[in-house]
PDB file of C-alpha atoms in Angstrom:
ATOM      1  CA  UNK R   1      89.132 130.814 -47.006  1.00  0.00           C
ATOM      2  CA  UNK R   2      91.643 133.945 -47.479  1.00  0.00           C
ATOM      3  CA  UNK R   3      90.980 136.956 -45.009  1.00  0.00           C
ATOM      4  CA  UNK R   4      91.694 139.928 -46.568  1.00  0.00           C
ATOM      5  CA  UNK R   5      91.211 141.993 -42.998  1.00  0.00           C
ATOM      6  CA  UNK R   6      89.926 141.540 -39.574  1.00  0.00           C
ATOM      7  CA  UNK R   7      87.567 144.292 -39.324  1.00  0.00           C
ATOM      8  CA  UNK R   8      87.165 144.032 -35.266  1.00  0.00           C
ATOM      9  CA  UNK R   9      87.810 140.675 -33.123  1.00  0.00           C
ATOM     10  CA  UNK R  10      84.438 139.654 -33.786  1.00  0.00           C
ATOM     11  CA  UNK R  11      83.850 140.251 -37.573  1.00  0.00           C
ATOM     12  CA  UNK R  12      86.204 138.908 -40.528  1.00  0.00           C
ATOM     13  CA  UNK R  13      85.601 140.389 -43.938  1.00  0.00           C
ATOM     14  CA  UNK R  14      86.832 137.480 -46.230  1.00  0.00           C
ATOM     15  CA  UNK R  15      88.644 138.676 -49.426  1.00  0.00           C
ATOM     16  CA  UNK R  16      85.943 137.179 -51.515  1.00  0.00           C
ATOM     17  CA  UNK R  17      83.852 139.697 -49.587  1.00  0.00           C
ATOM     18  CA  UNK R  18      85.605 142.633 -51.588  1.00  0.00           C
ATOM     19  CA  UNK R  19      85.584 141.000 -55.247  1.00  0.00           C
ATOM     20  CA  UNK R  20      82.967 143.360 -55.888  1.00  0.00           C
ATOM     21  CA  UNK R  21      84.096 146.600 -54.175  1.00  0.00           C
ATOM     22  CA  UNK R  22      81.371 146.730 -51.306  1.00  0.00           C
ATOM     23  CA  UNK R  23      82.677 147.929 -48.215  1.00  0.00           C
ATOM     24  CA  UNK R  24      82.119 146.888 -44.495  1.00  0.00           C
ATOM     25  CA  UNK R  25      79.894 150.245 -43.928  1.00  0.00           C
ATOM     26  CA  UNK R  26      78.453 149.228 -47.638  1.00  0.00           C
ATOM     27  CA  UNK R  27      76.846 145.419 -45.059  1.00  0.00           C
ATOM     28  CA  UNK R  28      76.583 147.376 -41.707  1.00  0.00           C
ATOM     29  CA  UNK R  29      74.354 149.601 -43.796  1.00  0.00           C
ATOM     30  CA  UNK R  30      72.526 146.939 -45.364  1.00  0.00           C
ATOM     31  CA  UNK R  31      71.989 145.340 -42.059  1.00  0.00           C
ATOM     32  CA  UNK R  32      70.363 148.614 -40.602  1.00  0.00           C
ATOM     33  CA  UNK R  33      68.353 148.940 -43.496  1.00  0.00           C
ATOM     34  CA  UNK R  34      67.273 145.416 -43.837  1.00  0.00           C
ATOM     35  CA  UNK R  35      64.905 144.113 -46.821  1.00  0.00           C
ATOM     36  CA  UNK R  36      64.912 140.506 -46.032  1.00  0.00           C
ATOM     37  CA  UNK R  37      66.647 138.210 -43.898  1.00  0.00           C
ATOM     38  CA  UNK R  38      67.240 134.100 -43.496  1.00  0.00           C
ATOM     39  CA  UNK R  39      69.376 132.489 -41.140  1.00  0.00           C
ATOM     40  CA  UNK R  40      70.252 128.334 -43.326  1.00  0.00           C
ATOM     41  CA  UNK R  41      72.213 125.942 -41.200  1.00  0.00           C
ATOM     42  CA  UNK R  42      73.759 123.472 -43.389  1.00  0.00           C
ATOM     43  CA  UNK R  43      76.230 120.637 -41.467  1.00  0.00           C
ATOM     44  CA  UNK R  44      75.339 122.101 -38.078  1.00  0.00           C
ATOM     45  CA  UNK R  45      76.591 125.781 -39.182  1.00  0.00           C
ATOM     46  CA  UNK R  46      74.861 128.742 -39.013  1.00  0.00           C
ATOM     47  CA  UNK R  47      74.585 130.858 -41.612  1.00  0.00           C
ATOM     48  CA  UNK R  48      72.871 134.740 -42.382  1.00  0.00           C
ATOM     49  CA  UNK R  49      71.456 135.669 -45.843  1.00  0.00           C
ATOM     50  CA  UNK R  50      70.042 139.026 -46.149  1.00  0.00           C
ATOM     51  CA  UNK R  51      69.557 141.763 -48.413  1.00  0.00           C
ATOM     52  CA  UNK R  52      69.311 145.664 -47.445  1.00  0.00           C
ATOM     53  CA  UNK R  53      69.323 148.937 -48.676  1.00  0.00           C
ATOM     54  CA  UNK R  54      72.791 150.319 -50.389  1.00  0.00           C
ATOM     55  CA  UNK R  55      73.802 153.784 -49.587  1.00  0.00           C
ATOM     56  CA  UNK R  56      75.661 155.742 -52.629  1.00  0.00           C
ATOM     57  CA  UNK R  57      75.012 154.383 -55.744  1.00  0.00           C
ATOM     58  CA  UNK R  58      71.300 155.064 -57.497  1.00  0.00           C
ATOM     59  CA  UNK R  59      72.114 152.666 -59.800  1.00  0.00           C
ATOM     60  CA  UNK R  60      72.795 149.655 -57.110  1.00  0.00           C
ATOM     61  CA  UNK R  61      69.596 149.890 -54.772  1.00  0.00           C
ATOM     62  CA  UNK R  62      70.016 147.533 -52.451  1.00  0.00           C
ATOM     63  CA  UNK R  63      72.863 144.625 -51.736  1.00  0.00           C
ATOM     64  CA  UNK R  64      72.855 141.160 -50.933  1.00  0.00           C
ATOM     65  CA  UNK R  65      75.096 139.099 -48.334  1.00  0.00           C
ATOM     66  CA  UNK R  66      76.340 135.850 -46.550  1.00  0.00           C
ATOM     67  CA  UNK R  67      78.169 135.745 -43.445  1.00  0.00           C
ATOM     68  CA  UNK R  68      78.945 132.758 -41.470  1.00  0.00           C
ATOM     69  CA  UNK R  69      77.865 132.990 -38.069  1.00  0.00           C
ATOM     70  CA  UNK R  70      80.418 130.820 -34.952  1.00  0.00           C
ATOM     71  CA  UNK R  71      79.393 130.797 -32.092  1.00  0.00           C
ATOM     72  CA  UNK R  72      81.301 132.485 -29.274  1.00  0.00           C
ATOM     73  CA  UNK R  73      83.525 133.880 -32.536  1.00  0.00           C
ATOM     74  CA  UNK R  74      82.083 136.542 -34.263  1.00  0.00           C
ATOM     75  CA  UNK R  75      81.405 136.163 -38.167  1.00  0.00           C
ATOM     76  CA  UNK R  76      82.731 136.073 -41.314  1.00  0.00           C
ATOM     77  CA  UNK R  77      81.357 137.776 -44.370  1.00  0.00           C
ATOM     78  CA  UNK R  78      82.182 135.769 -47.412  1.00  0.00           C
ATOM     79  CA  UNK R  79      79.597 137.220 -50.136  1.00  0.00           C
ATOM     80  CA  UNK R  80      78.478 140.741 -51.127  1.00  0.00           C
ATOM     81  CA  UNK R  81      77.253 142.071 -54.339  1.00  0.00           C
ATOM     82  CA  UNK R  82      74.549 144.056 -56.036  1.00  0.00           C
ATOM     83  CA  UNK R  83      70.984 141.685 -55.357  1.00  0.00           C
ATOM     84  CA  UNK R  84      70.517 139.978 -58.281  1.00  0.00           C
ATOM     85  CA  UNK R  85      67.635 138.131 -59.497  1.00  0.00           C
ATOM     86  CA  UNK R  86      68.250 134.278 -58.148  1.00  0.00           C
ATOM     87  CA  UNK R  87      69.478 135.446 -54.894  1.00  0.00           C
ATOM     88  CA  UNK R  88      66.468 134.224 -52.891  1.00  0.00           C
ATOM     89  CA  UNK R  89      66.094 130.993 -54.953  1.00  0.00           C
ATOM     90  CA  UNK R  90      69.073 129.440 -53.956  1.00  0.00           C
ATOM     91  CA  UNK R  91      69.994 128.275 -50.439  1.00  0.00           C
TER      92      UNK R  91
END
């Protein structure tokens, strides 16, 4: 996985993160303003899903996101976008 930045010791933003031109305050604001959350584990790894509330752009409502939890680590945030339809149907 490329790491485009480390945005504090605990949180990576991955560069796949910014293919879309979301920001770090565009998923901290998400976060706060939460719409739905899952936490998967798939081989043992954790793993947060969520969608929340974008600030900024009427046309773009609300976000969705991945982000790799490790333990003792911090995270890394692999996936944002605009919430598109599918998003919740896929794990």
């Amino acid at each position: 996985m490329c790491y485009t930045y480390v945005v504090s010791s605990r949180m990576v933003f991955a560069r796949s993160a910014e293919r879309h031109g979301y920001t770090v305050a565009d998923v901290l604001f998400a976060y706060q303003h939460l719409i739905r959350r899952k936490v998967l584990v798939r081989s043992g790894e954790r793993y947060l899903k969520f969608t929340g509330l974008h600030h900024g752009d009427p046309l773009v409502p609300s976000i969705e996101v991945m982000m790799k939890i490790i333990p003792g680590q911090g995270i890394v945030v692999f996936h944002v976008n605009a919430e598109q339809g599918g998003f919740w149907d896929k794990d």
